[in-house]
Coordinates of C-alpha atoms in Angstrom, one line a residue:
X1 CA 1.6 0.0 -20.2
X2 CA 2.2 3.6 -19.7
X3 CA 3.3 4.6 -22.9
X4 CA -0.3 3.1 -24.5
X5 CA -2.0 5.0 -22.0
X6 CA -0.8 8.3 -22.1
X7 CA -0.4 7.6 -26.1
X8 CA -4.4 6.4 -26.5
X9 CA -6.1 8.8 -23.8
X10 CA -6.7 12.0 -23.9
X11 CA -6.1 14.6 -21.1
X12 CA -9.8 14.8 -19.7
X13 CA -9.2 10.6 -19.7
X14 CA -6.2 10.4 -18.6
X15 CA -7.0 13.1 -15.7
X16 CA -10.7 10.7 -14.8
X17 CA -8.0 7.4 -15.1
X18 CA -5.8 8.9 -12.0
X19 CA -9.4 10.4 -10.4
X20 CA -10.0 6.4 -10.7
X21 CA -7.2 5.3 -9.1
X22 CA -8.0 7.6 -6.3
X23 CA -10.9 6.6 -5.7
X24 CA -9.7 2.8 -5.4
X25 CA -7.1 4.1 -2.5
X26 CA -9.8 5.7 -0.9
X27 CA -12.6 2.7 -1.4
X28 CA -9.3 0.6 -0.5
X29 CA -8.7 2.3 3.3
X30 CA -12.1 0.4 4.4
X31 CA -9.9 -2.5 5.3
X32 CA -8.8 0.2 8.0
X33 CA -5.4 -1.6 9.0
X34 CA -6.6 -5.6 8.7
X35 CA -4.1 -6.4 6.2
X36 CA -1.0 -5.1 8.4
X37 CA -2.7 -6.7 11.2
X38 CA -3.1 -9.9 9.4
X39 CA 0.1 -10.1 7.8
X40 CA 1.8 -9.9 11.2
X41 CA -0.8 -12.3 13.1
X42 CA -0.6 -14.9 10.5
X43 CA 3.0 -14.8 11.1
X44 CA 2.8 -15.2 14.5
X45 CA 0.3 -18.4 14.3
X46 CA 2.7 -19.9 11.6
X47 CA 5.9 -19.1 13.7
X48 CA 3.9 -20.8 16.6
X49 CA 2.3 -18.3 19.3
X50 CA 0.5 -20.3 21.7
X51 CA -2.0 -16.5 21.4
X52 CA -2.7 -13.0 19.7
X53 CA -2.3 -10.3 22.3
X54 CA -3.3 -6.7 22.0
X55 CA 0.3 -5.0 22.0
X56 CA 3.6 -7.1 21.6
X57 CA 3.8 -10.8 21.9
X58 CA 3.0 -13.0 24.1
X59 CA 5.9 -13.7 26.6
X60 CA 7.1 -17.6 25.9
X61 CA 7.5 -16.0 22.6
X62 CA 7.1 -18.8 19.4
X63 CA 7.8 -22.4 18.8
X64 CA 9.2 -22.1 15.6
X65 CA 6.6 -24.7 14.5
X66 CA 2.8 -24.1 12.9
X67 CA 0.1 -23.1 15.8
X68 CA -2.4 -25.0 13.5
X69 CA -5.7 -23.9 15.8
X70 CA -4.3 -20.5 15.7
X71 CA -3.7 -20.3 12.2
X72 CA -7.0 -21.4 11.2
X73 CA -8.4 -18.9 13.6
X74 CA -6.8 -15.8 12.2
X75 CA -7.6 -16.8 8.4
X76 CA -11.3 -17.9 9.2
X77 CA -11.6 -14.5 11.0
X78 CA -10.3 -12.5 8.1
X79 CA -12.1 -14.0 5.6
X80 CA -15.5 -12.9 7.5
X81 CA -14.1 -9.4 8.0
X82 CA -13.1 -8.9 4.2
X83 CA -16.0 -10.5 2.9
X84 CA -18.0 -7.2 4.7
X85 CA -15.3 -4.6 4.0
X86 CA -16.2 -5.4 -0.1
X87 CA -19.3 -5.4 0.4
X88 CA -19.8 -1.6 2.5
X89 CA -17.1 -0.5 -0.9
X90 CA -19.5 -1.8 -3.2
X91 CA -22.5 0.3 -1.5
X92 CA -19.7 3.6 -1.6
X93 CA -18.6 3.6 -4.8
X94 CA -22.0 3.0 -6.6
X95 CA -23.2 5.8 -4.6
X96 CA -21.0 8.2 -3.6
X97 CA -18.6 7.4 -5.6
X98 CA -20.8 7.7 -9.0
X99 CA -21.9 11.3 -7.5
X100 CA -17.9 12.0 -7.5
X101 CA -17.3 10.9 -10.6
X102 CA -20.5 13.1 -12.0
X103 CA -19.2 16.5 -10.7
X104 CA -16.2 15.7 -11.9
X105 CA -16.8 14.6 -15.6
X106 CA -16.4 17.0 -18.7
X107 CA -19.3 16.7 -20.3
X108 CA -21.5 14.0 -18.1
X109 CA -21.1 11.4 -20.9
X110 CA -22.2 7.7 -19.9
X111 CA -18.7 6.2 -21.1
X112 CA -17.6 8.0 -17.6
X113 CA -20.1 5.9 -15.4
X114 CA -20.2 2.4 -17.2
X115 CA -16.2 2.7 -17.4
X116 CA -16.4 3.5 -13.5
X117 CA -19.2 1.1 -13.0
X118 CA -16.5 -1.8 -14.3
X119 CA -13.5 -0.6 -12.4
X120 CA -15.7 -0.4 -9.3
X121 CA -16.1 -4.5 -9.9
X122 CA -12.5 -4.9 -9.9
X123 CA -12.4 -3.2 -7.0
X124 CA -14.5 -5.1 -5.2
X125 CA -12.6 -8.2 -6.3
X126 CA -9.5 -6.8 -5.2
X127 CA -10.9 -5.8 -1.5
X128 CA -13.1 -9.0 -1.2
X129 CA -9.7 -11.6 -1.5
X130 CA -7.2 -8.8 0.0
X131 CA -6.8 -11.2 3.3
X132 CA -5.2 -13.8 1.0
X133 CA -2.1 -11.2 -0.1
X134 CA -1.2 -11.0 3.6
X135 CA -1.6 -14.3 4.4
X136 CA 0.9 -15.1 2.3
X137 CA 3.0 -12.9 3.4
X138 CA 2.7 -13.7 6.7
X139 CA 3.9 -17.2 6.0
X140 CA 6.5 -16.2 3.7
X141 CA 5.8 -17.3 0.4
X142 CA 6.8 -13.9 -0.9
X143 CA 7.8 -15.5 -4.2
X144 CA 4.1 -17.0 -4.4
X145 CA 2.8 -13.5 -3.6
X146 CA 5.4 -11.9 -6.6
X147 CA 4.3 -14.3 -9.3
X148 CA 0.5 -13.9 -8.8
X149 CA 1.0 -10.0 -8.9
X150 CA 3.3 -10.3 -11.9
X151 CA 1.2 -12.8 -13.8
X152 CA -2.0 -10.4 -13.1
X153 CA 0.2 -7.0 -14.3
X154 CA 1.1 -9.3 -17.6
X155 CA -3.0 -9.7 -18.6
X156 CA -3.6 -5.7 -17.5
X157 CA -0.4 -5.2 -19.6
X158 CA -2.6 -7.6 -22.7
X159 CA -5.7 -6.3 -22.3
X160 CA -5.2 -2.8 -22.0
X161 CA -3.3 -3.0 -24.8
X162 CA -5.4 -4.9 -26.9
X163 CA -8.3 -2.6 -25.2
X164 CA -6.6 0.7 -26.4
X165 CA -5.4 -0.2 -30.2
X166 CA -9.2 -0.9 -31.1
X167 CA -10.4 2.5 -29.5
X168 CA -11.7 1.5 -26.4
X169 CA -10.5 4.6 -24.5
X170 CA -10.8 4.9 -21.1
X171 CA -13.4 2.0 -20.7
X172 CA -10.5 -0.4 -22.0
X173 CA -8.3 0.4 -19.2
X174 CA -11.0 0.0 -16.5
X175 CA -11.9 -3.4 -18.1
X176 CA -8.3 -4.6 -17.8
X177 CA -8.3 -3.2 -14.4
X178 CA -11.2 -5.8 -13.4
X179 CA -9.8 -8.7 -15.3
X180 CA -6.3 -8.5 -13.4
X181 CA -7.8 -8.4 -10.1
X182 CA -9.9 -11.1 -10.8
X183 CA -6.9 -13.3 -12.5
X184 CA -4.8 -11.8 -9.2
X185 CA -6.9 -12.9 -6.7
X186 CA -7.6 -16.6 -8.1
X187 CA -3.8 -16.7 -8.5
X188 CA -3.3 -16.0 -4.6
X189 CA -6.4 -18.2 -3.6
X190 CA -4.3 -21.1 -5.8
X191 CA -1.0 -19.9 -4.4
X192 CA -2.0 -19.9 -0.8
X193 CA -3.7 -22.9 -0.6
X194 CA -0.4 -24.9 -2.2
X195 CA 2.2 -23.2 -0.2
X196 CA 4.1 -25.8 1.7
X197 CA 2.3 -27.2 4.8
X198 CA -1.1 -24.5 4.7
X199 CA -3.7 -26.4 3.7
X200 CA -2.8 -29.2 6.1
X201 CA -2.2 -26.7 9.2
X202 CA -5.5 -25.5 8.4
X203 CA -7.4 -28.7 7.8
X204 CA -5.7 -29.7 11.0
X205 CA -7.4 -26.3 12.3
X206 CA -10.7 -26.8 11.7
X207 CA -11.3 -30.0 13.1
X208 CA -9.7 -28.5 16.7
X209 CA -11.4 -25.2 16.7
X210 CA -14.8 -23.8 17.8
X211 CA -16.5 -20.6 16.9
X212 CA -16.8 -18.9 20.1
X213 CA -13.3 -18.5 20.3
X214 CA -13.4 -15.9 17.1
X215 CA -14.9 -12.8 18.7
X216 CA -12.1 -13.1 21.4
X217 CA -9.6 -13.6 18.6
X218 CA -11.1 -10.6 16.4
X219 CA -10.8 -8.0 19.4
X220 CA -7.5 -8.5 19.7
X221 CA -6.5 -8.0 16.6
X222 CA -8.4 -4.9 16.6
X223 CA -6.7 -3.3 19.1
X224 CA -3.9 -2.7 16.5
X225 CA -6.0 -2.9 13.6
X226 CA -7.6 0.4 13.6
X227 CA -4.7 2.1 14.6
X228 CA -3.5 0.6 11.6
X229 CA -6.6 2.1 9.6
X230 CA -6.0 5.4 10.8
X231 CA -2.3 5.3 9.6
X232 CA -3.1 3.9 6.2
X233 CA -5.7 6.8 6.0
X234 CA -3.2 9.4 6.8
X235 CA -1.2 7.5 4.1
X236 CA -3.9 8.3 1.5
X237 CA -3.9 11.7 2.7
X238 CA -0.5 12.4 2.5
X239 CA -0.5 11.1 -1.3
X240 CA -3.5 10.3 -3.3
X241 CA -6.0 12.8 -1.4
X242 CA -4.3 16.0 -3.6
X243 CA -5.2 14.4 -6.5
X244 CA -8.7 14.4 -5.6
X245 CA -7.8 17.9 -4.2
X246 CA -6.3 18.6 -8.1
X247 CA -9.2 17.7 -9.8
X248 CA -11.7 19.8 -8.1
X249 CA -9.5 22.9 -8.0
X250 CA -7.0 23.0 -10.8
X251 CA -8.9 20.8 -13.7
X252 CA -8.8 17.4 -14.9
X253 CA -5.0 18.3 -17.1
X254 CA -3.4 19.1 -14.1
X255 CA -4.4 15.9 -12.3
X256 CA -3.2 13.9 -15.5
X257 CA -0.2 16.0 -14.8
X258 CA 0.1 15.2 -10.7
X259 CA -0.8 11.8 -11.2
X260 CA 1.6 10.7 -13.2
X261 CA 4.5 11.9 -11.2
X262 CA 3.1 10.2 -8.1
X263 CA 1.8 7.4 -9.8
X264 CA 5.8 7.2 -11.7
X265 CA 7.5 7.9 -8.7
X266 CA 5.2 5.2 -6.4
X267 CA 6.1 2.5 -8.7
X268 CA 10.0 3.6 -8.1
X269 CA 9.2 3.5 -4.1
X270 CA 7.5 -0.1 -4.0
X271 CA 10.0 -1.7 -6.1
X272 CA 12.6 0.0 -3.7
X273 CA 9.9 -1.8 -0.8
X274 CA 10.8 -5.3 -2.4
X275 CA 13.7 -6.3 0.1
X276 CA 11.4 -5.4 2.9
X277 CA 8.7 -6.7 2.1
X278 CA 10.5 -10.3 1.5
X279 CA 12.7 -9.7 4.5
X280 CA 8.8 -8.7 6.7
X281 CA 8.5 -12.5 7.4
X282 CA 11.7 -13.0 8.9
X283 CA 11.9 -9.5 11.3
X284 CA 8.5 -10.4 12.5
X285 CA 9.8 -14.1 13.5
X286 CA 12.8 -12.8 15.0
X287 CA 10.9 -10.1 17.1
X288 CA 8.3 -13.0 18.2
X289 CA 11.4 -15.2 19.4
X290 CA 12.9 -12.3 21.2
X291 CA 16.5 -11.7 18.6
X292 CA 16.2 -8.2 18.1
X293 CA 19.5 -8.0 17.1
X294 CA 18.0 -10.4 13.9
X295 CA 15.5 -8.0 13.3
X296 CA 17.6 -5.1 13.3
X297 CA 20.0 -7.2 10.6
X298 CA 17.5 -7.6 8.1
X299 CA 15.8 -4.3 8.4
X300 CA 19.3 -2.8 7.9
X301 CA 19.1 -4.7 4.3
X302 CA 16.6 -3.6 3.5
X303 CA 16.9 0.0 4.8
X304 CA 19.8 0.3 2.6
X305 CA 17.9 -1.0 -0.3
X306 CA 15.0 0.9 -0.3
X307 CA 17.8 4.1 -0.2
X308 CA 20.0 2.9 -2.9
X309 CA 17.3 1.8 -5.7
X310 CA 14.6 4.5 -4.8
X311 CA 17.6 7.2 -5.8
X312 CA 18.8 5.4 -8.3
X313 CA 15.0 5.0 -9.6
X314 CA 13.8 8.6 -9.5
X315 CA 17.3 9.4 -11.0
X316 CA 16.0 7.5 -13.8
X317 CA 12.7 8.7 -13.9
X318 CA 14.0 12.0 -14.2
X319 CA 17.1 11.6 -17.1
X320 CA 15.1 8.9 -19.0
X321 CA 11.6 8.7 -18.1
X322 CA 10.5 11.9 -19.3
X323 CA 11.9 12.7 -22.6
X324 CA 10.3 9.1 -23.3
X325 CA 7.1 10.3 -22.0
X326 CA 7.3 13.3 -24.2
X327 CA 7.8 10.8 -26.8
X328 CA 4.0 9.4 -26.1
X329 CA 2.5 12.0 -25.0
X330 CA 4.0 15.6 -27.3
X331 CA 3.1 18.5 -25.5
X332 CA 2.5 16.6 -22.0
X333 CA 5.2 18.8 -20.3
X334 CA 6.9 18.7 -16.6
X335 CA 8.1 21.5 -14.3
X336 CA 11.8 19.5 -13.6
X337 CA 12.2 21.2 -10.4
X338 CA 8.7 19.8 -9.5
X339 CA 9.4 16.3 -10.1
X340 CA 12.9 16.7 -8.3
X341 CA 11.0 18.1 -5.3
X342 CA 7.8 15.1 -5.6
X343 CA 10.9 12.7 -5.5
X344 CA 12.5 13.8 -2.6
X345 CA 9.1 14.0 -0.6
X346 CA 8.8 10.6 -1.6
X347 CA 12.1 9.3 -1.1
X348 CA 11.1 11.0 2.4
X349 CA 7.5 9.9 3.2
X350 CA 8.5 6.0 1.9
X351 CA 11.4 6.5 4.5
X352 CA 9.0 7.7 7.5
X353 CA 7.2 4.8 6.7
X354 CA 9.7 2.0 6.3
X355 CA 10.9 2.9 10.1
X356 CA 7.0 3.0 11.0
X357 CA 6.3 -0.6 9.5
X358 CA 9.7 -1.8 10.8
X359 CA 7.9 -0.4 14.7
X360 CA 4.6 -2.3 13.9
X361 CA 6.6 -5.6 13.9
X362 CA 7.0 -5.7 17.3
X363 CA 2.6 -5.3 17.3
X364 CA 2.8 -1.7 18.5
X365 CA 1.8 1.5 16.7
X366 CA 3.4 4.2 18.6
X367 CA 3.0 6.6 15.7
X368 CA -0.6 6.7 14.6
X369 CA -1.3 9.8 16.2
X370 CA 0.9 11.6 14.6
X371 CA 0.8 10.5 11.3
X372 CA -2.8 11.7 11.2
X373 CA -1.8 15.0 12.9
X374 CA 0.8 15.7 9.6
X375 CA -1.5 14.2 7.3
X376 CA -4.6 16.2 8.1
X377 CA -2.5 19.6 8.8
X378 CA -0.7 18.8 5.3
X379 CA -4.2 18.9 3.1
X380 CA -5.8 21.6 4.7
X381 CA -2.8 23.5 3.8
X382 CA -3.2 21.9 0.5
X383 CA -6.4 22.9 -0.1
X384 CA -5.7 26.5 1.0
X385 CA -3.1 27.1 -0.8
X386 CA -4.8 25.1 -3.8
X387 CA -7.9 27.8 -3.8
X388 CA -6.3 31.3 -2.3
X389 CA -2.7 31.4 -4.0
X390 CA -2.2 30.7 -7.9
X391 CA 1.7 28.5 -7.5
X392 CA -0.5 26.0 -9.2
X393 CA 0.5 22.5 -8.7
X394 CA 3.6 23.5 -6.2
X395 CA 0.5 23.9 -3.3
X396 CA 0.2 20.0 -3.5
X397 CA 3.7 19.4 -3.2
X398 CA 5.1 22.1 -0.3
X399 CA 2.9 21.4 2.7
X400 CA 3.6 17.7 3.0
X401 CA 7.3 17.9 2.4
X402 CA 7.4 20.3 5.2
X403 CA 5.1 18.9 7.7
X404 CA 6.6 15.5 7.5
X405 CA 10.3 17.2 7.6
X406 CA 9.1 18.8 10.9
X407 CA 8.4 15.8 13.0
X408 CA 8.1 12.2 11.8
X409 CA 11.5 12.1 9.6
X410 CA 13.4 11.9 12.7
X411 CA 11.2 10.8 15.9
X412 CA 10.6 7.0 13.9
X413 CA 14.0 6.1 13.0
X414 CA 15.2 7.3 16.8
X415 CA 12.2 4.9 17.9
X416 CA 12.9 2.1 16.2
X417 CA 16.5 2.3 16.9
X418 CA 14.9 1.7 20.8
X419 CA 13.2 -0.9 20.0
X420 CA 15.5 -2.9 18.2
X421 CA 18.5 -1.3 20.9
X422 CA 21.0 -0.3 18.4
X423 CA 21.8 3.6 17.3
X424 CA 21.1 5.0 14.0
X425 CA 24.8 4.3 13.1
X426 CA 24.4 0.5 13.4
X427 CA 21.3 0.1 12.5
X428 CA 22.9 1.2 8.8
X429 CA 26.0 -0.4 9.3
X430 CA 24.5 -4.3 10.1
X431 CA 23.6 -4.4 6.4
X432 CA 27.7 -4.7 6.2
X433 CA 28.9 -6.1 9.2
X434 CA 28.0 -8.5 12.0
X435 CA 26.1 -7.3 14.6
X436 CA 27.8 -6.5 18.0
X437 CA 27.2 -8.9 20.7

C-alpha cells in the first residue's frame, strides 16, 4: 500500500496522512491501559481465577479450566467501558481535533475536514470494538486475532488502491481507513464469539451473574488500568507526539519525511512483536499457575525473536526499502545516518518495552513512573531543540535515544529477570536450552 500512497499523494497529503495517524494514537490513548488490562484479566478468568485482584494473582493461583461467572464478568464490563471511551473520542476529534487539523492545513481546503471527518468514523469503530482484540488474546486465539487483521489490511490494501488510481487523494485513503476497521471489527465480533468454548462459557455466565458484582470487578481492574494508560501515553510521547511536534515546527514535508521512517520502521518492530504477542497467552497462564521458570521459557523465544527479525528488518528497510521508495516517490530523499539512528532507538524503545509487557504479566506495573518521567523530559527537549536550534529533524530523534539509554534500557530487563528468578544470561539462553531446575 505504500508505494500507491507515497506515488498518488503529494507532500502536503502525505504530511496531513501521518498528522492523521497521529491523531488516531492520540484519540487511541483514551482506552488509558483497558486493553492491557483486559487482555491479561480475560486470561486469567479463562485459565480459571476464582477472582481479579488489584496487583498479582490471587494465591490458589488457576484451575486450568474456564471461570465462566468470571469471564462473563470481565467481557460485560469492558464492553460498557469501550462503548464510553468511543464515544468521549468522537466528542475530541470533531472538536479539537478539527481545530488541529485547521491550523495545520495548507490552504484550509474542505477536502482536509470531510477526509478527517471520515477517518474520524473509523476511528471510532476501531475504539468502540477494541475490547474484542484483547479478548481474544486473552484466550489465545491469536490465529483468530491474525486473520481478522489480515483480512481487514487486504480491503485497506483494495480500496485504497482503487481509491487512489481514480484520483481520490487523500480522502481515498481515509475512506479505506474506515472501511477496514469496520470489516476488522465485525471480523473479531465473528471470531470471538466462535472460538472454541466462549460463547458457551459466557452463556453459562450470564445466567450465574448479577450486576452488583461489576463495580467491584471494574475497580480492580483499574488499579492497573490507568497505570497502564499512563504508560501507553508515555508510549505515544516517545513516538508519535514528534510528529505532531514536526508538523507545527518544521512543515508538513518534513513530517511526510519523519513519518515515514517511524511509520516503516514500526511495521518492522510489530512484526518482530509477533512471537510475543502469540506466546502472551501462555506466560500469563504460567505466571497465574505459579511456573515462572515457564514464563521465563517463552519470553526467552520471543526475546530472541523480536532481536533477530527487528535487525534483520531495519537492515532491510535500509538496503532495499529506500531506493524502492525513491522509485515511488523521485526526489522524496533520506538522511541514511538518520534512519540508522531512528532504527536503533527503535530497536531500543521496542526492547524497553518488551521487558515492560513481559513485568505486567505478573499484574504489576513497576515502571509507569518512569516511563512518563523519560517520555515527558524527551519532548520538551524535542520541542526545544525543534524551535531554538536549526539540526532539523535530528531534534526529534536525539532526546529520546538518550533519555531512554539513561535509565529504562537496563533497570526492566534487571527487573524482570527478578521476577521471573533467572539472570540476564538465562533469561537469553532458555530460548536454546532447558531451563535449570
Amino acid at each position: 500500500m505504500l508505494p500507491f500512497v507515497l506515488a498518488h499523494l503529494t507532500d502536503d497529503e502525505l504530511g496531513m496522512w501521518y498528522v492523521f495517524q497521529s491523531l488516531n494514537a492520540l484519540v487511541a490513548l483514551l482506552d488509558f491501559g483497558f486493553n492491557a488490562t483486559v487482555s491479561r484479566n480475560v486470561n486469567y478468568a479463562w485459565n480459571g481465577a476464582d477472582a481479579i485482584v488489584a496487583e498479582g494473582t490471587t494465591s490458589d493461583g488457576g484451575t486450568g479450566t474456564v471461570n465462566n461467572v468470571l469471564f462473563y464478568r470481565v467481557t460485560r464490563v469492558c464492553r460498557r467501558i469501550y462503548l464510553v471511551i468511543a464515544l468521549c473520542a468522537l466528542l475530541l476529534m470533531v472538536s479539537l481535533g478539527t481545530l488541529y487539523v485547521d491550523a495545520v492545513s495548507p490552504d484550509g481546503s474542505i477536502i482536509w475536514f470531510i477526509s478527517w471527518g471520515v477517518y474520524a468514523l473509523g476511528i471510532f469503530f476501531n475504539l468502540y470494538y477494541g475490547y474484542l482484540e484483547a479478548c481474544l488474546r486473552g484466550v489465545g486465539a491469536i490465529t483468530a486475532n491474525y486473520k481478522s487483521i489480515s483480512i481487514s489490511k487486504m480491503v485497506q490494501f483494495a480500496v485504497t488502491v482503487a481509491t487512489l488510481l481514480s484520483g481520490a487523494g487523500l480522502f481515498g485513503t481515509a475512506v479505506a481507513f474506515f472501511v477496514s476497521n469496520f470489516v476488522l471489527r465485525m471480523l473479531l465480533m465473528r471470531g470471538f464469539r466462535r472460538y472454541d468454548g466462549v460463547a458457551a462459557a459466557l452463556s453459562a455466565g450470564e445466567k450465574c451473574s448479577n450486576l452488583e458484582s461489576l463495580g467491584a470487578l471494574f475497580s480492580s481492574m483499574w488499579h492497573n488500568a490507568w497505570r497502564d494508560g499512563l504508560v501507553s501515553l508515555s508510549a505515544y510521547l516517545s513516538t508519535q507526539a514528534n510528529t505532531v511536534i514536526c508538523s507545527l515546527v518544521l512543515g508538513l514535508a518534513s513530517t511526510g519525511s519523519y513519518g515515514l521512517a517511524i511509520q516503516i520502521t514500526t511495521v518492522v518492530s510489530n512484526c518482530a512483536y509477533s512471537w510475543y504477542n502469540a506466546a502472551m497467552p501462555k506466560i500469563q497462564a504460567r505466571v497465574l499457575l505459579g511456573d515462572k521458570y515457564g514464563a521465563a521459557r517463552h519470553f526467552s523465544q520471543s526475546l530472541v525473536a523480536y532481536l533477530g527479525v527487528s535487525v534483520i528488518g531495519y537492515f532491510a528497510f535500509i538496503v532495499i526499502g529506500i531506493p524502492l521508495i525513491r522509485i515511488f516517490k523521485p526526489g522524496f530523499d533520506f538522511d541514511i545516518i538518520m534512519l540508522v539512528t531512528i532504527c536503533a532507538y527503535m530497536l531500543v524503545y521496542r526492547g524497553i518495552n518488551l521487558f515492560a509487557s513481559f513485568i505486567s504479566c505478573f499484574n504489576v506495573i513497576p515502571y509507569m513512573p518512569a516511563f512518563v518521567v523519560t517520555s515527558i523530559v524527551s519532548v520538551v527537549a524535542s520541542f526545544l531543540l525543534a524551535n531554538f536550534t536549526g539540526i532539523g529533524l535530528w531534534c526529534l530523534v536525539f532526546p529520546p535515544l538518550i533519555v531512554n539509554l539513561a535509565y529504562n534500557f537496563w533497570k526492566w530487563p534487571m527487573e524482570a529477570c527478578r521476577l521471573a528468578n533467572v539472570n540476564i544470561v538465562d533469561l537469553i539462553s532458555l530460548s536454546f536450552f532447558k531451563a535449570r531446575a
